CSV table of C-alpha atoms in Angstrom, one decimal:
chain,number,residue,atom,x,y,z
Q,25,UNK,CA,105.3,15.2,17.9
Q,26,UNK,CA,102.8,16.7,15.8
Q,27,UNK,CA,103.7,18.1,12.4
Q,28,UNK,CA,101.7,20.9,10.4
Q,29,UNK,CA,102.9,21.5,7.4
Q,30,UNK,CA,101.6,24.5,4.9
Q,31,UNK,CA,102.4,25.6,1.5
Q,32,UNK,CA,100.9,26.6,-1.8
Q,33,UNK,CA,100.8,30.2,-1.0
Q,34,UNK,CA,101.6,32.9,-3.2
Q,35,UNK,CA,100.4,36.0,-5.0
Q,36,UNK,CA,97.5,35.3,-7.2
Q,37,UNK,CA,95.7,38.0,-9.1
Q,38,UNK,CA,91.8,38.8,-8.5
Q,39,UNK,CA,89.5,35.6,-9.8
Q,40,UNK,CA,92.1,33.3,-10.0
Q,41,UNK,CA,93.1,29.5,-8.3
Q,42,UNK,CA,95.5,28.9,-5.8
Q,43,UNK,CA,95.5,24.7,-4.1
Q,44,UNK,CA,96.7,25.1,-0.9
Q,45,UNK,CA,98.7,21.5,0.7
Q,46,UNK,CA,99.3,20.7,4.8
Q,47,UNK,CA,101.5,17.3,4.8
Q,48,UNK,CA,101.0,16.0,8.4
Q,49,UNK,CA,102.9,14.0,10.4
Q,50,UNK,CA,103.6,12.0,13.9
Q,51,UNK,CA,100.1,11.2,14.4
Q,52,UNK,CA,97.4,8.7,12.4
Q,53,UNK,CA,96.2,11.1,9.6
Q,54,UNK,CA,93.5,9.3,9.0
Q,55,UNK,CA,91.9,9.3,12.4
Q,56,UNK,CA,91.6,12.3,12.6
Q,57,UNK,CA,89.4,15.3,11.3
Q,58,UNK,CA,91.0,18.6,10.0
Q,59,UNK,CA,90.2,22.0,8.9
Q,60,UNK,CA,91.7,25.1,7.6
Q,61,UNK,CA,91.4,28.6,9.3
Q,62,UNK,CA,92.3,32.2,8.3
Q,63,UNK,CA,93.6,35.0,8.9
Q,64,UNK,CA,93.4,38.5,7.7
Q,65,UNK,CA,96.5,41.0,8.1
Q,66,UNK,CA,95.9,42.5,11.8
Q,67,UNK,CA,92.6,40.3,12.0
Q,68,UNK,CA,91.2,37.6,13.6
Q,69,UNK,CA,90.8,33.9,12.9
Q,70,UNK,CA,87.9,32.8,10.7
Q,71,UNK,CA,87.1,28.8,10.4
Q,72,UNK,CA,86.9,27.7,6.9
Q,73,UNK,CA,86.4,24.3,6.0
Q,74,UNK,CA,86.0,21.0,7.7
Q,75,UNK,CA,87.0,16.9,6.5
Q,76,UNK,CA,86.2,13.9,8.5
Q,77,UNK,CA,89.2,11.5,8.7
Q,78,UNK,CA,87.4,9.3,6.3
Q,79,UNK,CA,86.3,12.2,4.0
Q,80,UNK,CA,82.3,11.2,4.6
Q,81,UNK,CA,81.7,14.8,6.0
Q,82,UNK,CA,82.5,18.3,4.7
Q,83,UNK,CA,81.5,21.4,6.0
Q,84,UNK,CA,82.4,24.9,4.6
Q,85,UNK,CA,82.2,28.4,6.1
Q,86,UNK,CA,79.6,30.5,4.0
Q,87,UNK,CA,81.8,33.0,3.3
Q,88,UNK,CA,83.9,30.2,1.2
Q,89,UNK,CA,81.0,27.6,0.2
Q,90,UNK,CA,81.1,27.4,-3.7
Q,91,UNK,CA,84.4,28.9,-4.0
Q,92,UNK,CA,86.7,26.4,-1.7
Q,93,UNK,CA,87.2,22.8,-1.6
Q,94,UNK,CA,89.0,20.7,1.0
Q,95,UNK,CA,89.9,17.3,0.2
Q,96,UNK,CA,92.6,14.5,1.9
Q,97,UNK,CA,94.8,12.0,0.6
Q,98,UNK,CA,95.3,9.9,3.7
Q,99,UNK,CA,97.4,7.6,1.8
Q,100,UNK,CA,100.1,10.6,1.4
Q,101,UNK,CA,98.9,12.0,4.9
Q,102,UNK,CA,97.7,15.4,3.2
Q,103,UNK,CA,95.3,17.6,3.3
Q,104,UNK,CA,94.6,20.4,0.4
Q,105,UNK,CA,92.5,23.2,-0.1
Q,106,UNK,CA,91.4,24.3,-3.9
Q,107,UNK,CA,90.6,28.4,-3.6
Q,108,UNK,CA,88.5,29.8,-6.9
Q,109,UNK,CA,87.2,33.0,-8.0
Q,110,UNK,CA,89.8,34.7,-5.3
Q,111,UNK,CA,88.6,38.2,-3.9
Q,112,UNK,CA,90.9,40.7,-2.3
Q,113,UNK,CA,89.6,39.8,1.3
Q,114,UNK,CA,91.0,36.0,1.1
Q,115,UNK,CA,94.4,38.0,1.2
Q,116,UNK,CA,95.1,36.3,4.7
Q,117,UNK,CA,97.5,33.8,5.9
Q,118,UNK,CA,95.7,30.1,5.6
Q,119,UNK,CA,96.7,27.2,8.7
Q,120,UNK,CA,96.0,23.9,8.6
Q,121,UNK,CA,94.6,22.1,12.1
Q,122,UNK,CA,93.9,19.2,13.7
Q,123,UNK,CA,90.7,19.3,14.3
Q,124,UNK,CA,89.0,17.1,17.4
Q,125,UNK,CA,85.3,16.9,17.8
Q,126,UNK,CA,83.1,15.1,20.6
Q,127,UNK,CA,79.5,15.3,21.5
Q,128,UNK,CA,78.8,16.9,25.3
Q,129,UNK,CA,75.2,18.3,26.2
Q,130,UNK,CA,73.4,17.1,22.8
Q,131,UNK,CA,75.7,19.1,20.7
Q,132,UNK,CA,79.1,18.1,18.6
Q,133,UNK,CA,81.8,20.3,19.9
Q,134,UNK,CA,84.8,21.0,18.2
Q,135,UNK,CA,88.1,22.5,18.6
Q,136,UNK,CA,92.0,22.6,16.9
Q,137,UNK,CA,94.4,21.0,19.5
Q,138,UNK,CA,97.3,21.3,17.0
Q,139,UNK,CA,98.1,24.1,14.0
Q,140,UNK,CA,100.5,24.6,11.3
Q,141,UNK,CA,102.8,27.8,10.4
Q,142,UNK,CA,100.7,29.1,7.9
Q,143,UNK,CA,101.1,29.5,4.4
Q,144,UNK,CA,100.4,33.1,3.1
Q,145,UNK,CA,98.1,34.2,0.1
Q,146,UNK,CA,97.6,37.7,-1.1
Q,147,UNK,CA,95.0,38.5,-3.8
Q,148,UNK,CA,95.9,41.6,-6.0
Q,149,UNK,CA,96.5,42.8,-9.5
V,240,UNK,CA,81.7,41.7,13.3
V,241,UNK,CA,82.2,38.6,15.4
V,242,UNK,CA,80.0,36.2,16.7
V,243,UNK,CA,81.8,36.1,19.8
V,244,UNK,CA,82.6,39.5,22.0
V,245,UNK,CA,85.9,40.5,23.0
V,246,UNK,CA,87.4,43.2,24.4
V,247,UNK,CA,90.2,44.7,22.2
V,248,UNK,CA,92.7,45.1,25.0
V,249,UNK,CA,93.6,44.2,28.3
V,250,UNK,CA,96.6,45.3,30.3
V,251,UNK,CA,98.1,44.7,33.3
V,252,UNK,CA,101.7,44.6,35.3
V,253,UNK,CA,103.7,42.0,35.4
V,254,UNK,CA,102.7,39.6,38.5
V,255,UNK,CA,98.8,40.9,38.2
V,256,UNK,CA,96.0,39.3,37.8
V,257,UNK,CA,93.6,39.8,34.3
V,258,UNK,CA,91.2,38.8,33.0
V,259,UNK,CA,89.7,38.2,29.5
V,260,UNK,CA,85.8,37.9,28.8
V,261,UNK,CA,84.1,36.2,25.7
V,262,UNK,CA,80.5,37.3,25.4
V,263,UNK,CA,78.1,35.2,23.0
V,264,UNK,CA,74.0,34.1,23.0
V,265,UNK,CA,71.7,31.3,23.6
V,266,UNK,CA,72.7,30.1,19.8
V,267,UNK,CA,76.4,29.6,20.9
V,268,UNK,CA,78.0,29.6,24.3
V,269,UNK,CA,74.4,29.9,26.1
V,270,UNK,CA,73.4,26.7,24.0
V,271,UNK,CA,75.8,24.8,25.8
V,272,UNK,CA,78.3,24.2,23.8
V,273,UNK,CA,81.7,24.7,25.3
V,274,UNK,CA,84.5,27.2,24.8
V,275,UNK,CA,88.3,27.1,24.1
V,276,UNK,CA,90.7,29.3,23.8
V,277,UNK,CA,94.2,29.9,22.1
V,278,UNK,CA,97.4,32.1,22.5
V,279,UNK,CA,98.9,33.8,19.6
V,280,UNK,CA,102.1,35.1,20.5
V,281,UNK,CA,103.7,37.7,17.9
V,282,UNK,CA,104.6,36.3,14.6
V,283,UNK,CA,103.1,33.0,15.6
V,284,UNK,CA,100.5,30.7,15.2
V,285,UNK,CA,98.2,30.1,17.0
V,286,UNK,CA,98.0,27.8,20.2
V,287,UNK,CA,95.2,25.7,22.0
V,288,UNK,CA,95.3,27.4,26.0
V,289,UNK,CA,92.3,25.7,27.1
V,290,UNK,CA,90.1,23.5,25.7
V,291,UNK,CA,86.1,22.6,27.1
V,292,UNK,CA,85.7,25.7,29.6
V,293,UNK,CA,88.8,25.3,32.2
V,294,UNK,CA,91.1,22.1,30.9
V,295,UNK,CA,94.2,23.0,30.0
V,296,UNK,CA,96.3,21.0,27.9
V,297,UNK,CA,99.3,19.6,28.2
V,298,UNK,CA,102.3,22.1,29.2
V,299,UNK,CA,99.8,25.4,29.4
V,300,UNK,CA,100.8,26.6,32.8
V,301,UNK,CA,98.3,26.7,35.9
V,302,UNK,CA,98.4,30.3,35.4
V,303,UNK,CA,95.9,30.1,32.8
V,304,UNK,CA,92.1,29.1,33.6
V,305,UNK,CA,89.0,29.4,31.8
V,306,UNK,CA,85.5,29.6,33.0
V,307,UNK,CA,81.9,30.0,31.7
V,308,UNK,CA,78.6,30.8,33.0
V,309,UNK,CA,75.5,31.8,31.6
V,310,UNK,CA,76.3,33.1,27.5
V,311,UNK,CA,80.2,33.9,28.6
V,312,UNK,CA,83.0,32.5,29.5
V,313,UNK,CA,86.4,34.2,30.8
V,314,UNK,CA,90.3,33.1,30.6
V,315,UNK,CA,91.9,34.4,33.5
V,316,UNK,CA,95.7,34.6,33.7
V,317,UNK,CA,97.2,35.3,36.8
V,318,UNK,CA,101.2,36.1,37.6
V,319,UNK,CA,101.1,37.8,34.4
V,320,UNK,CA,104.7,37.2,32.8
V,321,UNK,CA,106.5,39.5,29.9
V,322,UNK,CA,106.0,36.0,27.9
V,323,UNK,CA,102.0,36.5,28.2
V,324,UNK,CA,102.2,39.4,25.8
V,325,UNK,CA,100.0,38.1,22.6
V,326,UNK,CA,96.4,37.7,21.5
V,327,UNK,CA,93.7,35.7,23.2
V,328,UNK,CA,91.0,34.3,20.9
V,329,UNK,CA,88.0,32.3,22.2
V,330,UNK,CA,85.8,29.5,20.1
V,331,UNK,CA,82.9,27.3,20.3
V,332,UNK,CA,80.2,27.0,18.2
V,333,UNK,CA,76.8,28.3,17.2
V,334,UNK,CA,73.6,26.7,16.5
V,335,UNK,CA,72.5,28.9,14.1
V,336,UNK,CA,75.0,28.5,11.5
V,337,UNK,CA,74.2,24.5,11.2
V,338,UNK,CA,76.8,24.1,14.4
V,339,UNK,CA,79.7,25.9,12.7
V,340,UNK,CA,83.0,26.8,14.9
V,341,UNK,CA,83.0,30.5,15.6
V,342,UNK,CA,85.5,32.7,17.3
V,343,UNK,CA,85.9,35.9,19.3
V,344,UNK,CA,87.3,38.8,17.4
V,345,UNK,CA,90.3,38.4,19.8
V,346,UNK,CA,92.3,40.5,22.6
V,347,UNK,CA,95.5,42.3,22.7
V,348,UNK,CA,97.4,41.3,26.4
V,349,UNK,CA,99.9,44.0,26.8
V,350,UNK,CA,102.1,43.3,29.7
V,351,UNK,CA,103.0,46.7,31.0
């Protein structure tokens, strides 16, 4: 079975750091790509960040490029995100996912077959 | 606002028939690429309901399907069930943000 595991959440005042960690299990880590996606209180989902299973791609959300970095340890099968320069409107909760791409019709699709419980952060003073 | 239109809400009785529309452009759904949707059920996470237009995975009952035509696509659940109560979100991706996944701003299913 397919484990999703968050943590690393917390309060963290305005322009601060917070690294976020998903430990994943019953499935090869490393073959797969993953992302993290967020979601505001009472909102919808917003894609974040994306990792190859070999790290050789990284794609961010513009609304996070500069700020965020995702990175993977398959040796400990884990996957972390480092949040800077927080903002009130990162306040959401934060899932890790399983994230499975394939190429159909001359584009790369991609979707999240499998999600974690969530780990919450809130930005304020 | 969203990249992907939704409608807010959608209600029905239990044992009807709704539906759920996802409304996009030629950069996303229109482009071809394909659509998925997920179930959130209160205080959940969310869950993958179909992925590439109408597959369902796994365990997702045949009362869910998806569709698409054109720029849209639609999930359509049918024997609705007090269990169905939850948001609906749909995804795929856009070609004008360099192929990035996008979703729908979601929709409340209240089962009356």
């Amino acid at each position: 079975e397919v484990q999703l595991v968050e943590s690393g959440g917390g309060l963290v005042q305005p322009g601060g750091s917070l690294r976020l960690s998903c430990t994943a299990s019953g499935f090869t880590f490393s073959a797969y790509g993953m992302s993290w996606v967020r979601q505001a209180p009472g909102k919808g989902l917003e894609w974040l960040a994306y990792i190859s299973g070999g790290a050789t791609t990284i794609t961010y959300a513009d609304s996070v490029k500069g700020r965020d970095t995702i990175s993977r340890d398959n040796a400990k099968n884990s996957l972390y995100l480092q949040m800077n320069s927080l903002r009130a409107e990162d306040t959401a909760i934060y899932y890790c996912v399983r994230d499975v791409g394939y190429d159909r019709n001359a584009n790369y699709n991609s979707y999240f077959d499998s999600w974690g419980q969530g780990t919450l952060v809130t930005v304020s003073s | 606002q969203s990249v992907l239109t939704q409608p807010p809400s959608v209600s029905g009785a239990p044992g009807q028939r709704i539906t759920i529309s996802c409304t996009g452009s030629s950069s996303n759904i229109g482009a071809e690429y394909d659509v998925f949707w997920y179930q959130q059920l209160p205080g959940t996470a969310p869950k993958l309901l179909i992925y590439a237009n109408t597959n369902r995975p796994s365990g997702v009952p045949d009362r869910f399907s998806g569709s698409k035509s054109g720029t849209s696509a639609s999930l359509a659940i049918t024997g609705l069930q007090a269990e169905d109560d939850g948001h609906y979100y749909c995804q795929s991706s856009d070609s004008s943000l360099n192929g990035d996944v996008v979703f729908g701003g979601g929709t409340k299913v209240t089962v009356l």
